[in-house]
Each structure stands twice: as structure tokens, then as C-alpha cells.
CSV table of C-alpha atoms and ligand atoms in Angstrom, one decimal:
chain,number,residue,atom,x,y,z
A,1,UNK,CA,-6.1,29.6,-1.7
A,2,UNK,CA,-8.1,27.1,-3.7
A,3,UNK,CA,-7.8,23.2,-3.1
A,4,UNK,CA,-5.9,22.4,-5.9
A,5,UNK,CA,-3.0,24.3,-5.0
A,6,UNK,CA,-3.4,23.6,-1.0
A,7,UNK,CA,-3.2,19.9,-2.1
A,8,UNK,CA,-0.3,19.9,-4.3
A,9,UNK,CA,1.8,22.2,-1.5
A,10,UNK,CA,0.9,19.6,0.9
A,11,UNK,CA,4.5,20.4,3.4
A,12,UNK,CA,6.1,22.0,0.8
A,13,UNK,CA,6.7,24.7,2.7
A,14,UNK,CA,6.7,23.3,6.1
A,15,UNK,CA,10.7,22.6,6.3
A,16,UNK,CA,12.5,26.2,6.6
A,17,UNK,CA,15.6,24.8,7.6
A,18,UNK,CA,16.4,23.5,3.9
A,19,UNK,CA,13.7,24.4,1.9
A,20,UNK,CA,12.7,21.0,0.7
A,21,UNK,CA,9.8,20.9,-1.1
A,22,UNK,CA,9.1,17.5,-0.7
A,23,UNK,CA,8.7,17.5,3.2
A,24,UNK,CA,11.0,14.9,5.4
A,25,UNK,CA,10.5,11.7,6.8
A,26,UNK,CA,11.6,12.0,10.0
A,27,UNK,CA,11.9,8.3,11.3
A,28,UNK,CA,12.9,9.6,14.9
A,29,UNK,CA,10.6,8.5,17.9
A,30,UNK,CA,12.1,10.2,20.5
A,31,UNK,CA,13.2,13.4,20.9
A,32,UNK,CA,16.2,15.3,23.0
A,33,UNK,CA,15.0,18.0,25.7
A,34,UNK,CA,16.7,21.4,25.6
A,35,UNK,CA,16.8,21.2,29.2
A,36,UNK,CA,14.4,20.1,32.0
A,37,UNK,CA,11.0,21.4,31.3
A,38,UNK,CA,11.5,22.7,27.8
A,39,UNK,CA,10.7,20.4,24.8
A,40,UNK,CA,11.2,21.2,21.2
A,41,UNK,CA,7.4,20.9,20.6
A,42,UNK,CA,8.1,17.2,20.0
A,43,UNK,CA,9.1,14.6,23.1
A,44,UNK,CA,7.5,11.0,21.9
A,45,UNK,CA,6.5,9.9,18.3
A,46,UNK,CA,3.3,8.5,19.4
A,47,UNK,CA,1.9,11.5,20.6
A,48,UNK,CA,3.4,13.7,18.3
A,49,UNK,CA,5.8,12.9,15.3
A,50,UNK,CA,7.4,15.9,12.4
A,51,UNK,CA,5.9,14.2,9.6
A,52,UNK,CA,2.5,13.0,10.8
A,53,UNK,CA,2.2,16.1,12.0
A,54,UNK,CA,2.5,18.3,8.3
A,55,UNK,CA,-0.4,15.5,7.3
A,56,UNK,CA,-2.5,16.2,10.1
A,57,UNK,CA,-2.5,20.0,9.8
A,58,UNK,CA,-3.5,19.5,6.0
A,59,UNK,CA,-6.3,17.1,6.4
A,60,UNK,CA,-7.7,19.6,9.1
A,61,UNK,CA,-7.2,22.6,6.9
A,62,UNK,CA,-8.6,20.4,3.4
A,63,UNK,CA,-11.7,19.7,5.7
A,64,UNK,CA,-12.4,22.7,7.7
A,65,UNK,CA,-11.9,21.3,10.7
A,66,UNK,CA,-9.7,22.5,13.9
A,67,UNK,CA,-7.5,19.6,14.4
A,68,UNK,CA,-6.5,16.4,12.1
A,69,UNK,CA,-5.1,12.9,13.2
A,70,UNK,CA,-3.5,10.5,11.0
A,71,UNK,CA,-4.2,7.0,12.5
A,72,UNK,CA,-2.7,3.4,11.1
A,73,UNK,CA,-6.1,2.5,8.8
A,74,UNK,CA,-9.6,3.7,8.5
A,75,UNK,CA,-10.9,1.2,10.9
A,76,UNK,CA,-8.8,2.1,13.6
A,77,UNK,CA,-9.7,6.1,13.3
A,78,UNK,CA,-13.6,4.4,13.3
A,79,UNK,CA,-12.6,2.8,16.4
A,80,UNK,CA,-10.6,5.9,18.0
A,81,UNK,CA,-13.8,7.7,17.5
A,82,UNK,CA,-16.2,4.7,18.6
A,83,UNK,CA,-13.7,5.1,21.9
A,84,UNK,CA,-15.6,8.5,23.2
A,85,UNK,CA,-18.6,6.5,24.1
A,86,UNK,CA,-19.0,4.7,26.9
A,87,UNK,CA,-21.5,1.3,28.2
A,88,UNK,CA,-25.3,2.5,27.8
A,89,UNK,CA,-24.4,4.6,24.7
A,90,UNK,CA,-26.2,4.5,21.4
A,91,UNK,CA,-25.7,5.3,18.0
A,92,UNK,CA,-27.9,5.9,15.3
A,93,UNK,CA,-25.8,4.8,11.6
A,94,UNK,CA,-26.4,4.7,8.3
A,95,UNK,CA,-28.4,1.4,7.4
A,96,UNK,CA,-26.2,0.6,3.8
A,97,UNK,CA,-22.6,1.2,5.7
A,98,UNK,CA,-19.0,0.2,5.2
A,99,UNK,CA,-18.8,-3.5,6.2
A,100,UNK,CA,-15.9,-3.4,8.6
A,101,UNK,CA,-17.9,-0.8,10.5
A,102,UNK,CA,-20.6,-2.9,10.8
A,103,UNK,CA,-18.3,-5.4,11.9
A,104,UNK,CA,-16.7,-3.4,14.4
A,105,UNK,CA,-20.0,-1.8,15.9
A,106,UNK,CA,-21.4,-5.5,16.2
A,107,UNK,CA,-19.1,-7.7,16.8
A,108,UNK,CA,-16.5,-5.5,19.5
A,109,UNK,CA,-18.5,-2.1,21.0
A,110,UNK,CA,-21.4,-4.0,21.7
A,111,UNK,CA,-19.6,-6.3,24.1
A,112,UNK,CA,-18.7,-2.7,25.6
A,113,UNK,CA,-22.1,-2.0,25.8
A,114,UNK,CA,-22.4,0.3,22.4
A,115,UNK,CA,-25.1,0.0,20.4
A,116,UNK,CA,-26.2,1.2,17.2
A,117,UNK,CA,-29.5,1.5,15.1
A,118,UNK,CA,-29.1,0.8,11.5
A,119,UNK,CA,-31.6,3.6,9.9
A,120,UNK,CA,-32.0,5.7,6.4
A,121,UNK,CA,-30.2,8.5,7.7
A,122,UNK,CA,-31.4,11.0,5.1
A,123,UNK,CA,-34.8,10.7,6.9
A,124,UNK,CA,-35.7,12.4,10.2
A,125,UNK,CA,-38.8,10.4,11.1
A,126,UNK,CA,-37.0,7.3,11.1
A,127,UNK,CA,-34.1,8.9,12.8
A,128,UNK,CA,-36.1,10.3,15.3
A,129,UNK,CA,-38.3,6.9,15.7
A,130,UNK,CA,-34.6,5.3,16.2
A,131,UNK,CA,-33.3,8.0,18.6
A,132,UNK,CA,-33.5,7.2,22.8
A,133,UNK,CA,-32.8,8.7,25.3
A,134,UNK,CA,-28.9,7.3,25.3
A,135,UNK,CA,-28.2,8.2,21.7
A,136,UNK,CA,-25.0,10.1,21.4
A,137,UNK,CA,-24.3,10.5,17.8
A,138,UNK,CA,-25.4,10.0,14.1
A,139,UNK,CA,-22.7,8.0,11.6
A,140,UNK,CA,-23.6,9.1,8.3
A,141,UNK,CA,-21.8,7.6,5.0
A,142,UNK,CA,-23.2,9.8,1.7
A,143,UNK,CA,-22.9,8.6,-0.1
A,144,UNK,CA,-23.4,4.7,1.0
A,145,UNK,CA,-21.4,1.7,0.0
A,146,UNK,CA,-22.2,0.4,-2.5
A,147,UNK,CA,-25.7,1.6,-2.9
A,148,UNK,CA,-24.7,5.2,-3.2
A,149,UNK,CA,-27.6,6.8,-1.0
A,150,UNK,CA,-27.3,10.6,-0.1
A,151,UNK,CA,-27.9,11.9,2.8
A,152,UNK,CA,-28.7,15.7,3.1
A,153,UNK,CA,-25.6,16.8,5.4
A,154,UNK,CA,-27.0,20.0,6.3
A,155,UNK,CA,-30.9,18.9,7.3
A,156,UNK,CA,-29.3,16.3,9.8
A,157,UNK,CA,-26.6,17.9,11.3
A,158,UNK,CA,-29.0,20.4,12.3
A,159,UNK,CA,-31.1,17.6,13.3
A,160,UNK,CA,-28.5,16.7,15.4
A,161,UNK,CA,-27.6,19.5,17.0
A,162,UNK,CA,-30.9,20.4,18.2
A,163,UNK,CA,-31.1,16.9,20.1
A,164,UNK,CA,-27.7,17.3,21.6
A,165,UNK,CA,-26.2,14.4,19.0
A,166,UNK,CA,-22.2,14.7,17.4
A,167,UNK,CA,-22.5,14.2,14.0
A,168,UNK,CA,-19.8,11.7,12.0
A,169,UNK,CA,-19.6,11.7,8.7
A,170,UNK,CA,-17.5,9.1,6.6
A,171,UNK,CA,-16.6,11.1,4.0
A,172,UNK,CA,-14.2,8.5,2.3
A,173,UNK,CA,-16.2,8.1,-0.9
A,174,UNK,CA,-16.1,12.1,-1.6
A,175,UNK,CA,-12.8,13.2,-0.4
A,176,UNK,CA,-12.5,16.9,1.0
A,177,UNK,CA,-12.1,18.2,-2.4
A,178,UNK,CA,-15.4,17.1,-3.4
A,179,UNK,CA,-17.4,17.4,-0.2
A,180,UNK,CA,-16.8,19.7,3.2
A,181,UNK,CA,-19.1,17.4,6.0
A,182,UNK,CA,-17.7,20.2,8.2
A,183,UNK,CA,-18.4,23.1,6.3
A,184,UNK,CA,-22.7,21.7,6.5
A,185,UNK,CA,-22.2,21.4,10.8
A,186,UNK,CA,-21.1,18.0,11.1
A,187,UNK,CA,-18.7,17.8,14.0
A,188,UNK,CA,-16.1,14.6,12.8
A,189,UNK,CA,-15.0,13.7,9.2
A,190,UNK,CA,-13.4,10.5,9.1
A,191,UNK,CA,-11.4,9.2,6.0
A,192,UNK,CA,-9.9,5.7,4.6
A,193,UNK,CA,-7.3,7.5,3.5
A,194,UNK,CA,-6.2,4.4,2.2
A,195,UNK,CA,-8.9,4.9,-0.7
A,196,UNK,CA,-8.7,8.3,-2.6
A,197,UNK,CA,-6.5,10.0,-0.4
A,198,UNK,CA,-3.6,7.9,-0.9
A,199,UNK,CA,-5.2,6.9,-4.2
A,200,UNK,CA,-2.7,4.2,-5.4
A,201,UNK,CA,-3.5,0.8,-3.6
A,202,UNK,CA,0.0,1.0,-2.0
A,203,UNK,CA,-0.5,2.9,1.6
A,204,UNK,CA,-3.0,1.8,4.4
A,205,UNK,CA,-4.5,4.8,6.3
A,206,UNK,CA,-6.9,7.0,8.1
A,207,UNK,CA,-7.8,10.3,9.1
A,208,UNK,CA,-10.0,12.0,11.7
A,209,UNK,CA,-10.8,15.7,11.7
A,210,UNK,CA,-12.5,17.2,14.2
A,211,UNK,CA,-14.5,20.5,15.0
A,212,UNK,CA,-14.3,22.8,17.9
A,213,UNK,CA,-11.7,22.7,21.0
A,214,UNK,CA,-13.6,20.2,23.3
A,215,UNK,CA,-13.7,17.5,20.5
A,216,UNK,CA,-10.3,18.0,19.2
A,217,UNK,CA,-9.0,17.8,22.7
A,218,UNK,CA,-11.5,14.5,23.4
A,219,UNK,CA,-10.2,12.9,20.3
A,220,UNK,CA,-6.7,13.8,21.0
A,221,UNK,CA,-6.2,12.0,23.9
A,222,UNK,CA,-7.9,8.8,22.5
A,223,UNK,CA,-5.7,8.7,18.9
A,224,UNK,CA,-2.6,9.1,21.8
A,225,UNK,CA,-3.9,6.8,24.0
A,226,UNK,CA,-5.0,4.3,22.0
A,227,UNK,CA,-2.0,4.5,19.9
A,228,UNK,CA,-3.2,3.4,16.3
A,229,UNK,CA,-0.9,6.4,14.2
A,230,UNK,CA,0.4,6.5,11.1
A,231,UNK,CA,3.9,5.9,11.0
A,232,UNK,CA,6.3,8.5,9.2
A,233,UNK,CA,7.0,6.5,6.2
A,234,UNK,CA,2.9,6.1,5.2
A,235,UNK,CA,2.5,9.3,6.5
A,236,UNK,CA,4.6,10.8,3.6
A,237,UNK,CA,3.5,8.4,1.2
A,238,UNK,CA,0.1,10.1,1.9
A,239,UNK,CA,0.7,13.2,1.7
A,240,UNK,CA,2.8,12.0,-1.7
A,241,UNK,CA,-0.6,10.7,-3.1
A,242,UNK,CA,-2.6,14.0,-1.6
A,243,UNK,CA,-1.0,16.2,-4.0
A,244,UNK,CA,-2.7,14.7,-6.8
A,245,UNK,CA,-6.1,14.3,-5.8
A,246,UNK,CA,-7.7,17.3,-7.5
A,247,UNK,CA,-6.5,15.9,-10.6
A,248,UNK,CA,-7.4,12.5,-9.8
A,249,UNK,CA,-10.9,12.8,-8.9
A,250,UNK,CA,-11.8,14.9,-12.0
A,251,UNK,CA,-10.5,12.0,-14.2
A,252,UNK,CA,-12.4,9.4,-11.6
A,253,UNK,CA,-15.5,11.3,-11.9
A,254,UNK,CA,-15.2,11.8,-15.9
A,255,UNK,CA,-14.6,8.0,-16.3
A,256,UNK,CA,-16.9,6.7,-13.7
A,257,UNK,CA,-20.2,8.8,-15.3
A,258,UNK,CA,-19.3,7.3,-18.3
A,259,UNK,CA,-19.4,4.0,-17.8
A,260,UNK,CA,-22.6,4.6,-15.4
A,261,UNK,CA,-24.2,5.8,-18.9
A,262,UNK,CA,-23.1,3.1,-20.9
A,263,UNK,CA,-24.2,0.1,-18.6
A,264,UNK,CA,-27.6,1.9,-17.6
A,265,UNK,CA,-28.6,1.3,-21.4
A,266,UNK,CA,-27.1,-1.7,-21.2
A,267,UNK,CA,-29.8,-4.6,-22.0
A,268,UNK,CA,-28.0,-7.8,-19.5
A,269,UNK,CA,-28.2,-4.8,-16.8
A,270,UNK,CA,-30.9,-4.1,-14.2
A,271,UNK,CA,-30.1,-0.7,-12.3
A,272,UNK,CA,-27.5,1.4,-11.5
A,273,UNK,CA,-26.9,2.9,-8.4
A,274,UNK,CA,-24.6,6.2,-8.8
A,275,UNK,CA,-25.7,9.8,-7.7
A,276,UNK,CA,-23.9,10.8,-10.9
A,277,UNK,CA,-27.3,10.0,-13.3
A,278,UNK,CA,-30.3,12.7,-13.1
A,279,UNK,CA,-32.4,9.6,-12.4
A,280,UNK,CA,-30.7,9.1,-9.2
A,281,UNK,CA,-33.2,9.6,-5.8
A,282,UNK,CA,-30.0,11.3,-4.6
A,283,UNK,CA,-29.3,13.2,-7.3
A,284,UNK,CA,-30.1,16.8,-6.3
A,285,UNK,CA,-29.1,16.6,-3.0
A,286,UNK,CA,-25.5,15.3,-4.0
A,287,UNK,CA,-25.0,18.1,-6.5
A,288,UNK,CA,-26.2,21.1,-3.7
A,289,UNK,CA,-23.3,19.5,-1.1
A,290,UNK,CA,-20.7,18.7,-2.7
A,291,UNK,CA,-18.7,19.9,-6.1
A,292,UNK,CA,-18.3,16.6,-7.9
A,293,UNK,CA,-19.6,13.0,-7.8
A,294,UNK,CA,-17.3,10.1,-6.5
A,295,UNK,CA,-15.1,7.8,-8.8
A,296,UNK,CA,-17.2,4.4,-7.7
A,297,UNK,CA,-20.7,3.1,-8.3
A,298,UNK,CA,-22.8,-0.2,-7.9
A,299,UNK,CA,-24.9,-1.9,-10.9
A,300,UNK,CA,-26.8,-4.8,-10.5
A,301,UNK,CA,-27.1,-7.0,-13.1
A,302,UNK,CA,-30.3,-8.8,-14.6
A,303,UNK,CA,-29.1,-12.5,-14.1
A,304,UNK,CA,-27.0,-13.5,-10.8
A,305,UNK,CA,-25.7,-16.0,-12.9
A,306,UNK,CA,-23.4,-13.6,-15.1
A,307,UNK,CA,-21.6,-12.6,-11.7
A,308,UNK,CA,-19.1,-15.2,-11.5
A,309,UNK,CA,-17.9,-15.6,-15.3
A,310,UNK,CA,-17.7,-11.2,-15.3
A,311,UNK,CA,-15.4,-11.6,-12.7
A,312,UNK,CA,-13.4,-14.4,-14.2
A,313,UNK,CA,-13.5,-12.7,-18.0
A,314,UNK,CA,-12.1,-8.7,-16.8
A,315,UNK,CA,-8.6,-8.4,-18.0
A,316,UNK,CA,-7.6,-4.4,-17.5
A,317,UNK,CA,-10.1,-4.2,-14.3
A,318,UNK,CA,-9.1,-6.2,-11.6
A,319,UNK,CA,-11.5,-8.2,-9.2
A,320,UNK,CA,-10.8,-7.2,-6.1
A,321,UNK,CA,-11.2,-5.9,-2.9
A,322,UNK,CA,-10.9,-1.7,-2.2
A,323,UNK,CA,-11.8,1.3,-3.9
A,324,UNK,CA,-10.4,4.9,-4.8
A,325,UNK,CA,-6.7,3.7,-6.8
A,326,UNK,CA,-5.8,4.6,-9.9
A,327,UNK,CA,-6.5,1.1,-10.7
A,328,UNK,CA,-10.0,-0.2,-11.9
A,329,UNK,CA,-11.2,-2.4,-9.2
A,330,UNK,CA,-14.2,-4.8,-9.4
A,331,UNK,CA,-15.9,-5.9,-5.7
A,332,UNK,CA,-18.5,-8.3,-5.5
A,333,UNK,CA,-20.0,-6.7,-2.1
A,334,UNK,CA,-22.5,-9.8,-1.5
A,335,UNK,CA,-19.1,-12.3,-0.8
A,336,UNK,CA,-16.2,-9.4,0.1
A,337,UNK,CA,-16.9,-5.9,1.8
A,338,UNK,CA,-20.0,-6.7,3.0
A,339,UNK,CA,-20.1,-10.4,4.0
A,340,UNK,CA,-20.5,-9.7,7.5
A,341,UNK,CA,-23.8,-7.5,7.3
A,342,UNK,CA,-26.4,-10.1,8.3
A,343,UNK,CA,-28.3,-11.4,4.8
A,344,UNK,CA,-31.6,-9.8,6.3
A,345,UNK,CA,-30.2,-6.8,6.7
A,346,UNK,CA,-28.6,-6.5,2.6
A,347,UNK,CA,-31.2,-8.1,1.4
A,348,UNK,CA,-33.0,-5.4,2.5
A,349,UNK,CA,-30.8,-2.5,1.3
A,350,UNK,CA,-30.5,-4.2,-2.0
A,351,UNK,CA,-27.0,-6.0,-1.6
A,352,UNK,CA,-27.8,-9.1,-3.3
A,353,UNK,CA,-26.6,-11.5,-5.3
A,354,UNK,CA,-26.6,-9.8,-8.4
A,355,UNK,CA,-24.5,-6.3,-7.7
A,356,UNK,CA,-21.0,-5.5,-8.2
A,357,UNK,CA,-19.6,-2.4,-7.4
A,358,UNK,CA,-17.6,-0.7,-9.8
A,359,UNK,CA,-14.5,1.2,-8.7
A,360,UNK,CA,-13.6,3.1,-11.9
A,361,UNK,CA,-10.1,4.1,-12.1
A,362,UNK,CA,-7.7,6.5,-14.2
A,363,UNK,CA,-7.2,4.4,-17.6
A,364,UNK,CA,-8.2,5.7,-20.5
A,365,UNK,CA,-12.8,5.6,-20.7
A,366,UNK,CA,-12.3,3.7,-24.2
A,367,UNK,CA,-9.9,0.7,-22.8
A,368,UNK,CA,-12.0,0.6,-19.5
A,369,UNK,CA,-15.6,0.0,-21.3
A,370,UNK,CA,-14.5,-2.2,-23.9
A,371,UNK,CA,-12.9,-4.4,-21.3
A,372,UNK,CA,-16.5,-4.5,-19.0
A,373,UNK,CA,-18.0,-5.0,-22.6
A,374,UNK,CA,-16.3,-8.1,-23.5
A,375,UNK,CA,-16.6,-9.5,-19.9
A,376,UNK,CA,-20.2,-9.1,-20.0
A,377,UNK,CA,-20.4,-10.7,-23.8
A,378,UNK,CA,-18.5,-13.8,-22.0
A,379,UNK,CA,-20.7,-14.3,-19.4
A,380,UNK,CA,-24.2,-14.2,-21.7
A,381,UNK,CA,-22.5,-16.2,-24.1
A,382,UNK,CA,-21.4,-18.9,-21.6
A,383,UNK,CA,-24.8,-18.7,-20.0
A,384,UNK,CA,-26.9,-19.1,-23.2
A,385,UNK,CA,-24.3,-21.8,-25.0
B,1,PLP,C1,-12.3,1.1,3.4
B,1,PLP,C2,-13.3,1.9,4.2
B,1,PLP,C3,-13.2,2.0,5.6
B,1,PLP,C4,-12.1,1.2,6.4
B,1,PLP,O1,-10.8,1.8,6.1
B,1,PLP,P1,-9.5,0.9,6.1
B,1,PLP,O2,-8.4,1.9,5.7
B,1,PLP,O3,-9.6,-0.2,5.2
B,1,PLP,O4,-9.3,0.4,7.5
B,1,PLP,C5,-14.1,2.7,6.3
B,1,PLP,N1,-15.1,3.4,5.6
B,1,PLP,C6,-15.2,3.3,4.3
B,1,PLP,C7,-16.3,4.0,3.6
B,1,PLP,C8,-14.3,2.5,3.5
B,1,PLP,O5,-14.5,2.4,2.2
């Protein structure tokens, strides 16, 4: 069946018993034994909960993948996953990455003794130059927040493979009905389903799915163990924003290549960074691996010192701090998402003082420019009076 119609009968057909379309919460987390020895499929919420588990089967079955878990947030499926390695292990990661992951690779697995290598993972020679003999895996974001570089899924997962590495792949930005990490060899997709997924700024999620019986079993026990699910009530809520993403992402994509266009010919702006435009590096690659662009893009602007009055002047868009709602959200990654990446490092990716990333939302293309436009008119005014 095609994605559009998997994802609007997310659990709609998963409750026999009454036929309810819209699929139960079931709040229960414990669960009476027929008899010693027997178990209806279900004994402890943690480990296994009704609802969770219609959201878990259709996250595997959007992305390919063998097995899905629904964990409490993005960061703690990042860390669920992060928990398979052990002291001595390396990663290699993308070099322009999520900034919590950053965080969370710095400032907590190192003290386990997990390290990673921050490298342009679209190129083999610096992956290779980077790899030792303790590196486990490759963390690949394509494309990157907020610089939007694309990495070619199927050259290094293959690359991967052939040196014994898993390959994870953030896949957040995309969304499964966009991009399949799975379907090009990757081994783990791992979602903020608290982004497009849920798509409304209301629910706080992630997702793992996994490839192949060994992982699925691996990452199993660790999403039990650990015990960072998602709890019935977000788990529906989910799921409730699922069912629309088809439609959601065609509208984010329309919108967001729209006002890419407009601002690239804009004179106050310098670049802007969205696989969307032909004159994107990443431009081919994106389009041969996945069926759509993403909803969100960076620009920087000429003058660092129209930053602060943009922000202040939006009206419709809001400044601040996520990506992927229905909402038009404004970040400023230099002081939010990405605060906690070393200035070296940014600087050298290109998150400086003068970019703001752009998550373009549902409204209608006409309101959304004309509210950037007057911001921007603001700013140079206030600048040159
Ligand atoms: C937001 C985000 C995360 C973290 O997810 P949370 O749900 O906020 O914990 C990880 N990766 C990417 C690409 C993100 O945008």
C-alpha cells in the first residue's frame, strides 16, 4: 500500500474487539496473567504497552525496518542507541549535527569512555582518515542542521559495511515519507518525532527503528532497560499527528522552496542553505534518495546586525526554538540549538553570527513572506536610520 494511506490507517485497524478506528489509549501498566506461565502478550508497560506498541509497528513498517521503539524524546532514543557501545568505542558523526547530540556525545559518553570524530560524512577520505581501529559506527544527519548538507546514504552505508561499521541515520529532517535511510543499507533510523512526526509543537518524542534480528533484539533490551518510553497518552497523540504527515510535508516543502527562492534574490541576504535550490552542492544527491525536500532551511544574512531586530519585528512566525509544526518557527542556531558546539567548531561549518534557520510551516506562502518581508524592511531601516 502506498504511504499515504499506511499513514492515515495508522491503528485503525489494530482494535478487532470494537472496531475503533481511532485506536485506544490504554493507560494500564500492568497486566493480569491467564494463569502461571501464560501472559496475554502483555505483562509490564515498560516493556511492552497496547498503544506504544500500534506506534512502534508503524514506524518500523513507514521505515523499512524490522522492529520500532517509541522512546520519551529524540534525545533519549540518541542515548538508548549511544547505550550499545561500550568504553574504548568510537564514533565517526556528522561534523554540522543536532546540538543536543553533540552535547550528549561530549559532555556524558565521553565520561563512559565514547568518543566521536566530527567529519564531512558525505566524504570517504575523511571518513576513512577519521576511522581507527575502535570505530563502531557512522551517525549520519542528511540532511544537516541547519546547514542542510547531504550525505549520499547509499555510498556510505556500503562504506560501512565493508569496514564492519552500523550505520545511524537521523532522519528527523526528512521523515519516512520523504526518505527510506533503511531502504539505502543503513542499519538504525532514529527520529524526533517530536518534529514532523508529531508535527504540531504539542507532543515530545522519539523513535528508533532498527534492521535485522541481532539489532532489534540489542536495541530492545536497552529501550527496556533503560526505560526512556513513550507513555500511552503521547504515544496516541503521535500516531494522531502521523496520519497527516503525507499531507503535511507536501505543503512544508511547497512553502519552504518558496520562500528559499524569494530570499536567495533577496539583496540584505548572503546565502541560502537548502537542498531544495538546483544551486545546492547537495542538490542531486538529495533528489536520487529521497522523494521530496524537508520543510526547514538556513539563510544567512549580509549584516549580523539585522539578526536581532528580525527576530524582534516577525509577527505570524514565531522566534523560537524547534522545527517541523505547523507553525512557522524562527531559530537563531548561533545562541539556541547549537550553543553548545564549541565556536571553533561552527565557525567552521558556517554557524555564525549571521544565520537563522527558517522552519517554514503550513500558513498560507502569501502571509508567510510578507511577514519575513516586513521583518527584514524593519531591521535595514533601523540599521540605516
Ligand atoms: C530535535 C532533534 C533531536 C532531539 O530530539 P528531542 O525530541 O528534542 O529530544 C535530535 N535530532 C534532531 C535532528 C533534532 O532536530
Amino acid at each position: 500500500m502506498n504511504m499515504e494511506s499506511r499513514l492515515a490507517q495508522i491503528g485503525s485497524q489494530s482494535d478487532p474487539d470494537t472496531g475503533a478506528v481511532s485506536f485506544p489509549i490504554y493507560n494500564a501498566t500492568a497486566f493480569r496473567h491467564p494463569k502461571l506461565g501464560q501472559s496475554t502478550g502483555f505483562d509490564y508497560a515498560r516493556t511492552k504497552s497496547p498503544t506504544r506498541a500500534v506506534l512502534e509497528a508503524a514506524a518500523a513498517d513507514l521505515e523499512s525496518g524490522d522492529a520500532g521503539f517509541a522512546c520519551s524524546t529524540g534525545m533519549a532514543a540518541l542515548q538508548i542507541i549511544f547505550a550499545m557501545f561500550s568504553q574504548g568505542d568510537h564514533l565517526l558523526v556528522s561534523l554540522d549535527l543536532y546540538g543536543g547530540t553533540y552535547r550528549l556525545l561530549e559532555k556524558i559518553m565521553s565520561r563512559f569512555g565514547v568518543t566521536a570524530s566530527y567529519v564531512d560524512t558525505n566524504d570517504l577520505d575523511a571518513l576513512e582518515s577519521q576511522r581507527t581501529p575502535n570505530t563502531k559506527a557512522v551517525l549520519i544527519e542528511t540532511p544537516t542542521n541547519p546547514l542542510m548538507m547531504i550525505t549520499d546514504l547509499a555510498k556510505v552505508s556500503a562504506w560501512a559495511k565493508q569496514k564492519g561499521l552500523i550505520t545511524i541515520v537521523d532522519n528527523t529532517l526528512l521523515t519516512p515519507y520523504l526518505q527510506r535511510p533503511l531502504e539505502l543499507g543503513a542499519d538504525i533510523v532514529i527520529h524526533s518525532a517530536t518534529k514532523y512526526l508529531g508535527g504540531h509543537n504539542d507532543v515530545l518524542a522519539g523513535l528508533i527503528v532498527t534492521k535485522g534480528q541481532e539489532l532489534s533484539a540489542q536495541i530492545g533490551f536497552l529501550h527496556n532497560s533503560i526505560g526512556a518510553v513513550l507513555g500511552a497518552q503521547d504515544s496516541w497523540l503521535l500516531m494522531r499527528g502521523m496520519k497527516t504527515l503525507a499531507l503535511r510535508m507536501e505543503r512544508h516543502q511547497y512553502n519552504a522552496t518558496r520562500v528559499a527562492e524569494w530570499l536567495q534574490t533577496h539583496p540584505s541576504v548572503l546565502q541560502v542553505y537548502y537542498p531544495g535550490l538546483p544551486s545546492h552542492p547537495g542538490y542531486e544527491v538529495q533528489k536520487s534518495q529521497s522523494s521530496g525536500n524537508t520543510g526547514i532551511f538556513s539563510f544567512k544574512m549580509k549584516d549580523a546586525r539585522t539578526i536581532e531586530p528580525i527576530l524582534r519585528h516577525i509577527k505570524l512566525i514565531a522566534f523560537a526554538e524547534s522545527l517541523g509544526g505547523v507553525e512557522s518557527l524562527m531559530t537563531y542556531p548561533a545562541v539556541q540549538t547549537h550553543a553548545d558546539i564549541p565556536l571553533e567548531i561552527r565557525e567552521r561549518v558556517g554557524v555564525d553570527d549571521r544565520l537563522l534557520r527558517f522552519s517554514v510551516g503550513i500558513e498560507h506562502i502569501d502571509d508567510i513572506i510578507a511577514d519575513l518581508k516586513q521583518a527584514i524592511e524593519a531591521a535595514e531601516r533601523e540599521n540605516n536610520g
